[in-house]
Amino acid sequence: MWWVLLSGSAAIFLLVITLLLFAFRRDASDTPAAEARHERVWIWGLGFGFSIMVLAGLTVYGVLMGERLLPRPGPDVVTVRAEGAQWVWRFSYADAPGRATEHILHIPAGRPVDVEITSTDVIHSFWVPRLAGKLDAIPGHVNVLRIEAEMPGDYAGVSAEFSGVGYTGHRFIVRAHNEADWGAFLRGEVR
Amino acid sequence: MNALRRHRALERIWSSRPGWRGKLTTVNNNDIGLMFLIAATAFFVIGGILAMLIRAQLATPRSVFMGPDTYNQVFTMHGTIMMFLFAIPLFEGLTIYLLPKMLGTRDLAFPRLSAFGFWCYVFGGSLLIFALLAGIAPDSGWFLYPPLSSTLGSPGINPDFWLLGITFVEISAISAAVEIVVTVLLYRAPGMSLDKLPIFAWYMLIVAVMILTAFPPLILGSILLELERAFGMPFFQTESGGDSLLWQHLFWLFGHPEVYIIFLPAAGVVSTILPVMARTKLLGYGWIVAAAAFLGVLSFGLWVHHMYTTGIPHMGLAFFSAASTLVALPTGIQIFAWIGTIWKGRPEMHLPMLWIVAFFATFVIGGLTGVMVAMVPFDWQTHDTYFIVAHLHYVLIGGFVFPMLAALYYWLPHFTGRKRYFKLGETAFWLIVVGFHGTFLLLHWAGLLGMRRRINSIEASSGWEFVNLVASIGGFVMAIGFTLVLIDVTVNATVAVRGRRNPWGAGTLEWAIPAPSPSYNFASIPEVRSRYPLHDDSDLPLRIARGEGYLGTPPDSGLRQSLVVEVASGRPNHLVILPANSALPVVMALATGCFFVGMLIKTYWLVPLSALGVAALAVWWAWSLGSRADHGLQDVGRGLALPLACHAAEPTGWWGSLFLLLADGVLFGSLLFGYAFLWTVAPNWPPPSYLQPGLLGPASALGGALLTLGGSRVADQALRRGRRPWLGFALGFAGLAAIGAAASTVLAGTTYDAHAYDATLWVLAGYVLLHAAIAGLMLGFLALRVRAGYISARRIGEVRVARLWSDYAVAVALVGLGAVWLPGVLE
Ligand code: HEM
Ligand SMILES: [Cu+2]
């Protein structure tokens, strides 16, 4: 997504700057007759036509991309809960009632995981850059974020909504396990 | 009378008193405009120093220069100062100074109001600066999200400074907006119909209406949050039925339009300067006005794009995402119209033009990254990272500060009457532009790498250290550039040689008067026939000075005379007398300040006392206007005779009230929105029990409404026919009292801090009560005015003003109390 946006933007930027530079050439065309032509070209052609084309394309693209990121129900979805607080994250697991961890969220690798995000005090935001976008933890609300780690391993997570003096260090880790380790975790054999 | 004698006579009438006392009592737009500009610059310097502290902290990894507590205050205050105390007041000051000159009039519509606004701004801003120096400044980010900013996250006094100080400052934004709208609509040179309005005036008209509709949600939010913090009314606390998301909605309902409120004046400046620099006329005047108006309207539908990560349903996101990209359309139209203007003209590269080119290059990048973050999935990654910090500075500095620097150098000869001699400005230009991109271009990259905004240190192995070092160096280069600009302006304003009057060959009226501007602006008011009056007639300045326009003879009465025109056509309508120097504005701002300080230091007895003081001063203020006798037509020169403005059926005060009530109505609408929002979205609803209306309350509200409506009309009719209005007044008072009683039953029937429901009912009822009280005060005032002989069949403007307010009080009573009682009835 980033490269599409970047190259598109770079192209538009160059176009505008080129037009601007060319506008500084020395031959003026400031006659009443030319005025109508200028309006056609600049206001209608570039102002309306060009802008609408770019924006429409972009919006459709953005919505489609967003659609793909939506959580879909499925049989193998694992549900976990993430509770933000100043300045710790607490996690609990639908598949292992009573099990709770701090700072480390355990998930199975290769399976979609729904994280139910909420907060017990101020607003935080749950963000694991390598796994998904961010979603806020808001007191009284539960937001669900779909993540999926392809490979087992540790993924760094941070809180991404300013929460006071401990904000900079408000981090956590997502630990993705392979099948066997996940089973062991659920049975309480891994801490 | 020759030009010099006319100048002296007018100067005696219009200028402020000498010395510092003169500055306290001045109401003249020349003084107030300059004072705004100087104060805004001072706040910019403070905000800039804070920015340097931020960059110093982040220059090296694990810096211990400031602890988190200090750092949080520093970045919060940087954002707050730049947005509220620098950007908005700066363009207000520019407008207050320039607008009357561009419109061909002698002063703004409500001179004392602009002075009052200025003092509110300075006093409110000083509260914040005091907090900063005392180390108790707001520290929860410039958008102050609760619960972090509520008692839960910030038990101290810090957020109170923000809530009260900024609301205090907001008074000045609202009053300037009312001032600007009424001035553009009514105070223009004869012949200046709306299609001949200088383009800057169009922009400012749109901006002013936007201020009136965008600031009220924030003012309401601040009031609610302050009520929660001070009295425990739980609007934003989930356990008691509140919801912190309500704040986010109210804040961004303001916050997004705010961005355009800051950008559009800059666009107005570009649209003014660019054609002059390109030696041609603006391409597509009508289209540009339409695009700006469209932008203004559209910007109210976008606020949710600041809340993409709060868990809004996907369809909602798609809608707001599409709307957010759509906003680039009117911006695109303006940009291409500007380039087209350069294209058809013969551009010359003076310093203002250089700044406009820098604006193009920078703002376009900011706009493109803006479209990127309007894409929901992209925003989910970049939200709250340095990508956003970079984006917002490209827009704010590229889209606002650069055009303002163009404005500075374009109008400098007009401000000073001098030719720029020391050319530090060019060096400063390169330092600022290079420094700016050095600071922020690479920070996009840091954001993409995952650097969050508002962190107080960076990790040694994060991969962002180099980018941040470059950014800090760039920041200091930029700061040196801004310092050079300050030096350049100071030097050139004080010691440079005198210059020509209209060095750029511009066509708008502000260049038709001497520079620096005399206090009265126009020695006589010219007749206007096109958008560029100076191009029609290059002798215009001479004619104005010779008194060949309207009002060329200074009156012996020593009164400040100006003209009021008909809105659309610009036909001269009335001769208006503007108020002279007065200490009332500054005293009233002080009284208002006591109100806010009383809240701040929890000395609650001071609060109602100062409210009474403000009301008393307002009465005094209004009393000094008007006339006790009917007058005939007055000679205004050029063979024209006009009635005095006190004979207008809809006086300027009526127009001012109308637009003030627009803002008031938006505030009320936001309150109803909040009520509905909590109802539908907040957890822990419905409340344990509903208020039962009973019969007495609704009956007294309805009866009161009818009596008030009837009473004000009976009084109005009686006065028009020269009869006694007392019956109407009595009915009106009885009606307002009944409305007040109805609202009081609501207060008596609920506990304000039990549940967000009860708290909201309190605010709704309080709002109704307040407006009944205001209407009652006006009615009482009117009765005294009738007794004192200020009202006659031909002088009924004040009656119309009072009627407007009492009608409004009735409307909000019916809607507000209806909303209060509805759930209880339905149950
Ligand atoms: C003079 C050059 C400037 C520099 C070097 C600068 C630098 C910065 C930096 C580094 C931040 C991020 C702070 C953080 O997230 O910890 C920031 C935030 C901000 N800046 Fe600036 N800035 C400058 C001028 C401006 C101007 C002119 C405006 C507005 C007109 C502005 C408005 C803001 C706002 C609204 C924020 C967000 C504050 C917050 O997160 O609460 N800045 N600035
Ligand atoms: Cu926005």
XYZ file of C-alpha atoms in Angstrom, chain A residues 1-2 5-6 9 12-13 15-17 19-20 22-30 35 38-39 42-44 46-48 50-52 55 58-59 62-63 65-67 69-70 86 121-123 125 127 129 132-136 138-141 143 158-165 167-171, chain B residues 68-69 72 75 139-141 145-148 152 238 243-245 248 279-280 283-284 287 309-311 314 318 322 325 328-329 332-333 336-337 339-340 342-347 349 353 357 360-361 364-365 368 371-372 375 377-378 380-385 448 450 452-457 459 681 683:
146
model
C 0.000 0.000 0.000
C 2.730 2.405 0.997
C 0.639 5.864 -2.266
C 4.194 7.106 -2.338
C 1.929 11.182 -4.550
C 1.236 14.341 -8.495
C 3.768 16.466 -6.645
C 3.165 17.403 -11.933
C 2.140 20.360 -9.771
C 5.691 21.621 -9.415
C 3.212 23.239 -13.933
C 4.244 25.835 -11.389
C 6.321 26.403 -16.423
C 3.890 29.049 -15.249
C 6.901 31.281 -14.697
C 7.821 31.340 -18.371
C 7.839 34.794 -19.837
C 4.991 34.901 -22.359
C 1.794 36.139 -20.816
C -1.651 35.392 -22.233
C -3.710 37.847 -20.303
C -9.592 34.012 -19.921
C -7.753 29.369 -18.921
C -10.844 28.676 -16.876
C -7.236 25.113 -15.067
C -10.519 25.037 -13.225
C -12.431 22.399 -15.126
C -7.147 20.184 -13.816
C -9.109 21.453 -10.830
C -12.193 19.298 -11.257
C -7.853 15.608 -12.522
C -8.614 15.908 -8.802
C -11.783 13.837 -8.989
C -9.474 10.901 -5.463
C -7.810 6.280 -4.254
C -10.979 6.004 -2.218
C -8.596 2.347 0.257
C -12.006 0.874 0.999
C -7.878 -2.641 1.195
C -9.747 -1.925 4.414
C -12.314 -4.583 3.616
C -8.399 -6.376 6.902
C -11.787 -6.928 8.491
C -1.301 2.781 33.267
C -8.286 3.637 33.310
C -7.352 6.100 30.561
C -7.304 5.544 26.809
C -3.967 1.885 22.008
C -0.361 -1.726 18.387
C 3.260 -2.880 13.965
C -1.749 -5.173 12.297
C -2.776 -1.554 12.597
C -3.615 -0.025 15.933
C -6.892 -0.027 17.769
C -7.756 1.973 20.854
C -11.227 2.758 25.651
C -12.761 2.383 29.099
C -16.242 0.948 28.848
C -15.810 -0.196 25.261
C -12.813 -3.141 20.325
C 3.525 -0.701 22.096
C 0.736 1.419 23.384
C 0.102 4.118 20.837
C -2.152 6.548 22.617
C -0.564 9.031 24.951
C -1.345 8.045 28.524
C 0.762 10.175 30.849
C 4.244 9.964 32.321
C 3.690 6.357 28.109
C 7.098 5.989 26.464
C 7.773 2.705 28.235
C 4.275 1.281 27.860
C 5.232 -1.779 25.824
C 8.549 12.888 31.279
C 6.579 15.221 33.507
C 4.551 16.290 28.555
C 4.740 19.339 23.915
C 0.164 17.898 30.097
C -2.282 15.576 28.410
C -1.699 16.559 24.790
C -8.501 13.430 25.950
C -10.302 12.377 29.098
C -10.065 10.263 31.231
C -6.378 11.235 31.138
C -8.936 10.258 37.138
C -18.027 5.263 32.009
C -18.266 8.221 27.751
C -14.819 9.532 26.996
C -15.597 9.186 23.287
C -13.367 13.096 21.095
C 0.643 41.362 -12.731
C -2.775 40.073 -13.671
C -8.288 33.440 -12.440
C -11.752 32.084 -11.618
C -14.911 29.394 -8.620
C -8.678 3.838 15.573
C -11.445 4.183 18.132
C -13.460 1.250 16.821
C -16.399 -0.087 8.987
C -15.701 4.209 4.499
C -14.501 9.159 1.103
C -10.530 12.544 0.246
C -8.958 17.598 -1.539
C -11.141 18.580 -4.498
C -7.145 21.188 -5.819
C -9.355 23.696 -7.618
C -4.813 24.974 -10.049
C -6.573 28.335 -10.245
C -1.087 28.212 -10.970
C -3.324 29.264 -13.863
C 0.647 32.770 -12.686
C 0.518 31.098 -16.071
C -1.513 33.838 -17.702
C 0.351 36.691 -16.047
C 3.869 38.074 -16.014
C 5.132 36.870 -12.652
C 9.994 37.178 -8.163
C 6.230 35.553 -4.281
C 6.305 29.280 -4.152
C 3.083 25.547 -2.993
C 5.916 23.077 -2.712
C 1.118 20.155 -1.748
C 3.221 17.567 0.061
C -0.830 14.494 -0.346
C -4.937 12.131 1.505
C -2.773 9.167 2.489
C -7.062 6.009 3.788
C -5.771 1.070 6.606
C -2.883 3.468 6.157
C -4.261 2.464 11.302
C -0.501 2.167 10.899
C 0.515 5.810 10.956
C -1.977 7.220 13.465
C -0.183 8.711 16.478
C 3.234 8.374 14.890
C 6.710 4.802 9.155
C 7.119 3.148 14.085
C 5.262 7.228 18.129
C 4.468 10.871 18.676
C 4.641 12.251 22.222
C 7.359 9.886 23.414
C 9.927 11.630 25.561
C 13.008 9.748 24.456
C 15.921 4.225 21.965
C -23.375 4.771 22.542
C -22.252 1.927 28.256
